[in-house]
Structures are given as structure tokens and as C-alpha cells.
Coordinates of C-alpha atoms and ligand atoms in Angstrom, one line a residue:
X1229 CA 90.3 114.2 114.6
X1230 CA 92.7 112.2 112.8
X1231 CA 91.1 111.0 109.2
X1232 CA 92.4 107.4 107.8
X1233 CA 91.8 106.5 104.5
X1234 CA 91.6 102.8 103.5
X1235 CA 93.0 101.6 99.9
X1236 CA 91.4 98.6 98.7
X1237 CA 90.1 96.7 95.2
X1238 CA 86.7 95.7 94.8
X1239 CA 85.7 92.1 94.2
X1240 CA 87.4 89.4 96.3
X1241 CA 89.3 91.8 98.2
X1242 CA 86.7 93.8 99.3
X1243 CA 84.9 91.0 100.2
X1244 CA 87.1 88.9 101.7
X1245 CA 88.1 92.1 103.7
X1246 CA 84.7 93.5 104.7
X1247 CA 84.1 91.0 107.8
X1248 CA 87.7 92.2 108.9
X1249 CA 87.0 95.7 108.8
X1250 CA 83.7 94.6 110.6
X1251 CA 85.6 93.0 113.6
X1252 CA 87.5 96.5 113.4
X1253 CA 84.1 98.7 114.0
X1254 CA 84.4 100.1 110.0
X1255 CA 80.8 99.2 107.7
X1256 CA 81.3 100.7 104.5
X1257 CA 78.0 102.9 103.7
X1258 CA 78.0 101.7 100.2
X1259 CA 78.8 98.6 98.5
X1260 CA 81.4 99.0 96.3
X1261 CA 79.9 96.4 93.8
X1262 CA 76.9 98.0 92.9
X1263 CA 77.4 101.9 94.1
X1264 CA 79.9 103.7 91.4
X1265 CA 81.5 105.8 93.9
X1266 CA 85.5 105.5 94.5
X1267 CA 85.1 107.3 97.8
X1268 CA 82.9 105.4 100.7
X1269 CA 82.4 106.9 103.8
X1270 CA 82.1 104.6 106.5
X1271 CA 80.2 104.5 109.5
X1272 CA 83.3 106.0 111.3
X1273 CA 83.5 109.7 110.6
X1274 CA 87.1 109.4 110.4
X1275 CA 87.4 106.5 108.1
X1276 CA 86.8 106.2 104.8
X1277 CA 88.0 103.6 101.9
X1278 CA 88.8 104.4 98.4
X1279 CA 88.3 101.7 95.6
X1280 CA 91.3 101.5 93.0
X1281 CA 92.7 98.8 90.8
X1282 CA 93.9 95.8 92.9
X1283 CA 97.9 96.6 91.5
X1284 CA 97.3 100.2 92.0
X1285 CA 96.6 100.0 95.9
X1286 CA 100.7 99.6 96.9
X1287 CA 100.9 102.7 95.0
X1288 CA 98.0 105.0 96.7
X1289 CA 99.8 103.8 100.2
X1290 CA 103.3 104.5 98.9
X1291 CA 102.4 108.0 98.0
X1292 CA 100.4 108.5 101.2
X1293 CA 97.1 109.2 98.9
X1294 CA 96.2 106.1 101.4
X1295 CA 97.3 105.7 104.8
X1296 CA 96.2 101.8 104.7
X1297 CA 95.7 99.3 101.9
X1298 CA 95.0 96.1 101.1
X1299 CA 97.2 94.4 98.4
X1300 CA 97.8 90.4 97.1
X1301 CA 101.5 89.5 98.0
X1302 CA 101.5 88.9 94.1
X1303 CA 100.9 92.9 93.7
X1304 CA 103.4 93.4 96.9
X1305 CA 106.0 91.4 94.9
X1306 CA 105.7 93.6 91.6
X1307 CA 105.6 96.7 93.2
X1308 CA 109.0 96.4 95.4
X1309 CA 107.6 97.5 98.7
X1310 CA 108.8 100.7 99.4
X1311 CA 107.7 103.2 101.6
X1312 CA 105.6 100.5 102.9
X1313 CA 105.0 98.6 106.3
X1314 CA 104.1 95.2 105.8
X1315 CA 102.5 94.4 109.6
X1316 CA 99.8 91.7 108.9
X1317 CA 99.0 88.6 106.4
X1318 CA 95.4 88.9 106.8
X1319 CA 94.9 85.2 105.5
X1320 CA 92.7 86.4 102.8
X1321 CA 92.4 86.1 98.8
X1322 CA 94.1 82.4 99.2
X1323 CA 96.0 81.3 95.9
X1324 CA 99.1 80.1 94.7
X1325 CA 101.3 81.7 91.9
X1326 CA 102.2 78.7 89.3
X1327 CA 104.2 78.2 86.4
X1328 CA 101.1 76.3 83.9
X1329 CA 101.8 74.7 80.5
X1330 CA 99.5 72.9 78.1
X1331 CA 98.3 69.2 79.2
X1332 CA 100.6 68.2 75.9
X1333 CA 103.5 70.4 76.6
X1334 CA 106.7 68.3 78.5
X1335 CA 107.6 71.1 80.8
X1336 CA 110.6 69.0 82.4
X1337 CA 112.2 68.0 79.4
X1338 CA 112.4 71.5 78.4
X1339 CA 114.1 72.4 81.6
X1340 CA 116.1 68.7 81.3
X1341 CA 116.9 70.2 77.8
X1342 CA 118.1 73.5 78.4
X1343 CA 115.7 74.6 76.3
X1344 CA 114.8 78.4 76.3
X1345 CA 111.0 78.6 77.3
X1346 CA 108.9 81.4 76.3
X1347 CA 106.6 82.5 79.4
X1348 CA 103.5 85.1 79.5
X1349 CA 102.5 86.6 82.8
X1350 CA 101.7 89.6 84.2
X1351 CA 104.0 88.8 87.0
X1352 CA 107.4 90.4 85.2
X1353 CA 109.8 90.5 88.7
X1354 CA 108.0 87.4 90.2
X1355 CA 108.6 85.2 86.9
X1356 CA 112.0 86.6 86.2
X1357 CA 113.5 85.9 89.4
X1358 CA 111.9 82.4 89.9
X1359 CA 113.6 81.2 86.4
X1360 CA 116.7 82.8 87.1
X1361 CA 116.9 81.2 90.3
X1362 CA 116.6 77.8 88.7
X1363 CA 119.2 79.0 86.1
X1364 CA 116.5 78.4 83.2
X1365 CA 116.9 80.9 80.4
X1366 CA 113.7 82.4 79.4
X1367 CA 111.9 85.0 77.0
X1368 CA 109.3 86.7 79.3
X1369 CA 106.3 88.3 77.6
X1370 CA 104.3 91.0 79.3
X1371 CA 100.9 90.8 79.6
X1372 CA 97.5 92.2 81.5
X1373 CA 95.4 89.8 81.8
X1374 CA 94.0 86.1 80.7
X1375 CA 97.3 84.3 80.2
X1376 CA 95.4 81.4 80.3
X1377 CA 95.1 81.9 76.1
X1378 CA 98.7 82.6 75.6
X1379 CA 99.6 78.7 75.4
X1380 CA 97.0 78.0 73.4
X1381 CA 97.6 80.2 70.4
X1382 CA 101.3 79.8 70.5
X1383 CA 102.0 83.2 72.0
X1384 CA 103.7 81.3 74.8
X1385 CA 105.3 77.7 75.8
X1386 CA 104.4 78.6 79.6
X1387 CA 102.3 81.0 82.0
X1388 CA 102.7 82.5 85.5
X1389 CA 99.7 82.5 86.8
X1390 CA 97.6 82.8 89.8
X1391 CA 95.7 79.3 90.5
X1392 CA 93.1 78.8 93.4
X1393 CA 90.4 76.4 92.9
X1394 CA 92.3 74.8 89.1
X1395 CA 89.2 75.7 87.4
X1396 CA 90.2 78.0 85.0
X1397 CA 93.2 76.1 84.0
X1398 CA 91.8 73.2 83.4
X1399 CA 88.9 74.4 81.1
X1400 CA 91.7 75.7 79.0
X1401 CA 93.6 72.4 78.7
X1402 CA 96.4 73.4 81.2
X1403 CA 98.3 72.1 83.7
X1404 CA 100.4 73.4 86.7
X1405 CA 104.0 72.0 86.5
X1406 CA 105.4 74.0 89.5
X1407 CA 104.5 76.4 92.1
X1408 CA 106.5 79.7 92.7
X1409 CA 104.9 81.0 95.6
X1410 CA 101.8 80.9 98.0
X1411 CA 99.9 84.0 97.9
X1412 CA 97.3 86.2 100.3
X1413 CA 96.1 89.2 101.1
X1414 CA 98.4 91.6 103.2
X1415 CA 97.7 94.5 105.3
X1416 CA 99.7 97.4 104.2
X1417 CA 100.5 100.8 105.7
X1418 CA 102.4 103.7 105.0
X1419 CA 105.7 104.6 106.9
X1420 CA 105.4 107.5 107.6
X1421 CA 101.6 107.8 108.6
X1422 CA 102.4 104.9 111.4
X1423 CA 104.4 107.6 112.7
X1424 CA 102.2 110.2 112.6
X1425 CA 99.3 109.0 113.2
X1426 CA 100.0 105.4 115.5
X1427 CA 97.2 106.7 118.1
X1428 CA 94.9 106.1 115.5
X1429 CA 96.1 103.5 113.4
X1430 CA 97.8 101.2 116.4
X1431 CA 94.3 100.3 118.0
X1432 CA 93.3 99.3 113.9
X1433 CA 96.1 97.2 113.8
X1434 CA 95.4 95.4 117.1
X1435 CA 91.9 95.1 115.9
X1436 CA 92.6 93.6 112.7
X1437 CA 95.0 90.9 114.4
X1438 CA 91.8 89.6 116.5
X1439 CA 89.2 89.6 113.8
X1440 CA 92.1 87.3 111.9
X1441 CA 92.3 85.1 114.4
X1442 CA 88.9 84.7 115.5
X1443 CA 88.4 84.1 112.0
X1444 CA 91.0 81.5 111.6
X1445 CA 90.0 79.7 115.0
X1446 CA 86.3 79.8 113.5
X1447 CA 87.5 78.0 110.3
X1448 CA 90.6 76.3 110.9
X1449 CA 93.2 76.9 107.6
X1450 CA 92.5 73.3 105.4
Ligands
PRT761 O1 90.8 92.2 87.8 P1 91.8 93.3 87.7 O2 92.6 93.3 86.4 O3 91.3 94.7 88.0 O4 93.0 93.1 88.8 P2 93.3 91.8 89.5 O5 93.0 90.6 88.7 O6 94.7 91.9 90.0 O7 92.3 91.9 90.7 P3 91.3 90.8 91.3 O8 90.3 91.6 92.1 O9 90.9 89.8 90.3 O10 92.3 90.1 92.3 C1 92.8 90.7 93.5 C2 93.7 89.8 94.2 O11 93.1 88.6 94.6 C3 95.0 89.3 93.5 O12 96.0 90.3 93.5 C4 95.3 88.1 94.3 O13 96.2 88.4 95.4 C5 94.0 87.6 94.8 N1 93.5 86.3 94.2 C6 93.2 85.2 94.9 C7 93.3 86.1 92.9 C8 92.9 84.7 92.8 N2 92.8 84.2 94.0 C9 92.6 84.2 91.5 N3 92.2 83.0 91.4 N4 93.5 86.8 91.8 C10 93.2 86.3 90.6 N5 92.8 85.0 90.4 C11 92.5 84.6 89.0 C12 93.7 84.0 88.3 O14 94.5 85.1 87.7 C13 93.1 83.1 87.2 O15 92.8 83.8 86.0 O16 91.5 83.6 88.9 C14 91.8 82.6 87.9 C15 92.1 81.3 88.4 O17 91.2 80.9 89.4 P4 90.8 79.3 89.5 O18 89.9 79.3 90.7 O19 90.1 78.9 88.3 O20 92.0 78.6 89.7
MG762 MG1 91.0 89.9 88.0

């Protein structure tokens, strides 16, 4: 029997995920939210998922630790890609990574300017290569989590920043002033178990591809 193990993040990506895996035959046997195990068996014998961090799953799948993961195109973009097959945009996990200022901050007269922008993110490659690409010069600052603050307590003139429903930046007096890229949820797959093990994982992969467009014929994109 060949054993597949499943890499995936609790939270929105779990359950944005758990319908696919339905339309695929897999039912976890624990819910990941409330059970403290990183190891669920599912009702496959073969099959079971591991929870990690959502920017740690590229790296379980690299390493082969995971034959199969699902990972944001955000954390796909930071971790470079390799060793990995990047089959299917499973169309879930919806958002948009933004540059965001504060509502009093004039974002294009800086760029106008010339000026040299300081920007927080978490999204080091993402950010760097965006700015660079429109020639800006800017002083990236690392960080693992709320850059929403930054701006506000003049750690940063700027943010890159995931944005889905707007919410959260406009609580914090913040506005988007240009979007870098749209992002989603995207089946991933290690080389060299495709190879190995394709008997197994091909009929997966053919599953997973209906259950998305079921889904998307069910509830058409907005
Ligand atoms: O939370 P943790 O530090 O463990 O890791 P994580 O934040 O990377 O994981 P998680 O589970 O929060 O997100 C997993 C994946 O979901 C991300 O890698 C994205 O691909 C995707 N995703 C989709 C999002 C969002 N939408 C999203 N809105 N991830 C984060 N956000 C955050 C955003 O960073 C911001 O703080 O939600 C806030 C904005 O939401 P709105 O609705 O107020 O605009
Ligand atoms: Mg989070």
C-alpha cells in the first residue's frame, strides 16, 4: 500500500480545503481546531494530513516529510519553489497582497518624489522585487506578523500586506495604495514522489480538479 501524507495549516486553509479533500474521498478523523494532534488519520488508511505552520508547509513537501501540501501563493512566493510541482490553483484562501499606507500618508508623491519609503512586511522577496520593479528605492523591515501597527507607530511609511475583506486595514486607519499580486491557495506536490508514487497520487489529482470545479460552477467566482 502506498501511504500519502497531506501538509496543510489549520484555520482557513484547512477549512477552505476540507470540502476539497471531501470531493477526493479523504474526512479527516479529527478536527484540527479543537483536537491537539499534528498527525490525523483519515478515513483512508493510506492517507493522513499533518498540521504545520501555513509558511512551513512548502518546506515539509520540499523535503518529502509531505508528499502533498497546501500553501498560499504568498508562502509559494517566499519560499522559491523548489523541489516542488505546482499542478493546481485550488481557488481557495482568496486575497490580494497590497502595498497599505496610513489614510494621511501621500503614497504617490513619495514615489513622484523619489523619496526612499520605509516598508514592513513579512513578504521580504515579494516586496523587494515589486519595488524594484518600479525602480522605487526602499528600506525593507522584516517582520512576523501584524504589520498593520507598523505605520502607526512610525516603525514604517508603508506595509505589504495581505488584504481580503479591508477590514482590518481600515480599523487601523489604512489604506491600500496599490496591489502587487492576487493570491490563493495552491496544491503542491513533491517531485520526486509524483514519480514514485503517480498511481496513487494521479487519481488525487484528478479528483481534486473536479471538486474545484464543481465548486466553482456551484458558486460562480464574483
Ligand atoms: O497565522 P500564522 O502566523 O500561523 O500564519 P499565517 O498568517 O501565514 O496563516 P493563516 O492561516 O492566517 O493564513 C494562511 C493563508 O491564508 C495565507 O498564507 C494566505 O495565502 C491565505 N489568506 C487569505 C490570508 C488572508 N486571506 C488574510 N486576510 N492570510 C492572512 N490574512 C490576514 C492578513 O494578513 C491581514 O492581517 O488577514 C488580515 C486582513 O484581512 P481583512 O479581511 O481584514 O482584509
Ligand atoms: Mg495568520
Amino acid at each position: 500500500m502506498t501511504r500519502i501524507t497531506i501538509a496543510l495549516s489549520k484555520g482557513r486553509i484547512f477549512d477552505d480545503t476540507a470540502p476539497l479533500l471531501k470531493g477526493a474521498g479523504i474526512v479527516a478523523l479529527d478536527d484540527p481546531d479543537t483536537s491537539r494532534k499534528l498527525i490525523l488519520a483519515t478515513n483512508r488508511d493510506n492517507v493522513r494530513l499533518i498540521i504545520v505552520r501555513a509558511s512551513d508547509v512548502p518546506t515539509y513537501v520540499q523535503y518529502g516529510a509531505a508528499d502533498l501540501g497546501i500553501a498560499g501563493k504568498d508562502v509559494l512566493l517566499e519560499h522559491g519553489g523548489a523541489g516542488l510541482y505546482q499542478p493546481l490553483d485550488l481557488n481557495i484562501a482568496c486575497c490580494r497582497m497590497m502595498v497599505a499606507v496610513r489614510d494621511d500618508f501621500d503614497y504617490e508623491s513619495a514615489v513622484r518624489r523619489g523619496a526612499r519609503v520605509r516598508v514592513a512586511t513579512k513578504y521580504l522577496q515579494t516586496a523587494r522585487e515589486h519595488f524594484a520593479e518600479k525602480g522605487m528605492h526602499v528600506d525593507l523591515i522584516k517582520l512576523y506578523g501584524s504589520m498593520e501597527l507598523a505605520p502607526l507607530v512610525g516603525l514604517a511609511d508603508a506595509i505589504v500586506d495581505l488584504v481580503s475583506s479591508g477590514n482590518t486595514l481600515k480599523a487601523n486607519h489604512l489604506k491600500a495604495v496599490e496591489e502587487i499580486i492576487p493570491i490563493s491557495a495552491r496544491l503542491i506536490i513533491n517531485q520526486a514522489a509524483l514519480k514514485l508514487k503517480r498511481e496513487t497520487i494521479q487519481p488525487m489529482l484528478d479528483a481534486f480538479s473536479t471538486a474545484i470545479s464543481n465548486k466553482l460552477i456551484a458558486q460562480p467566482a464574483q
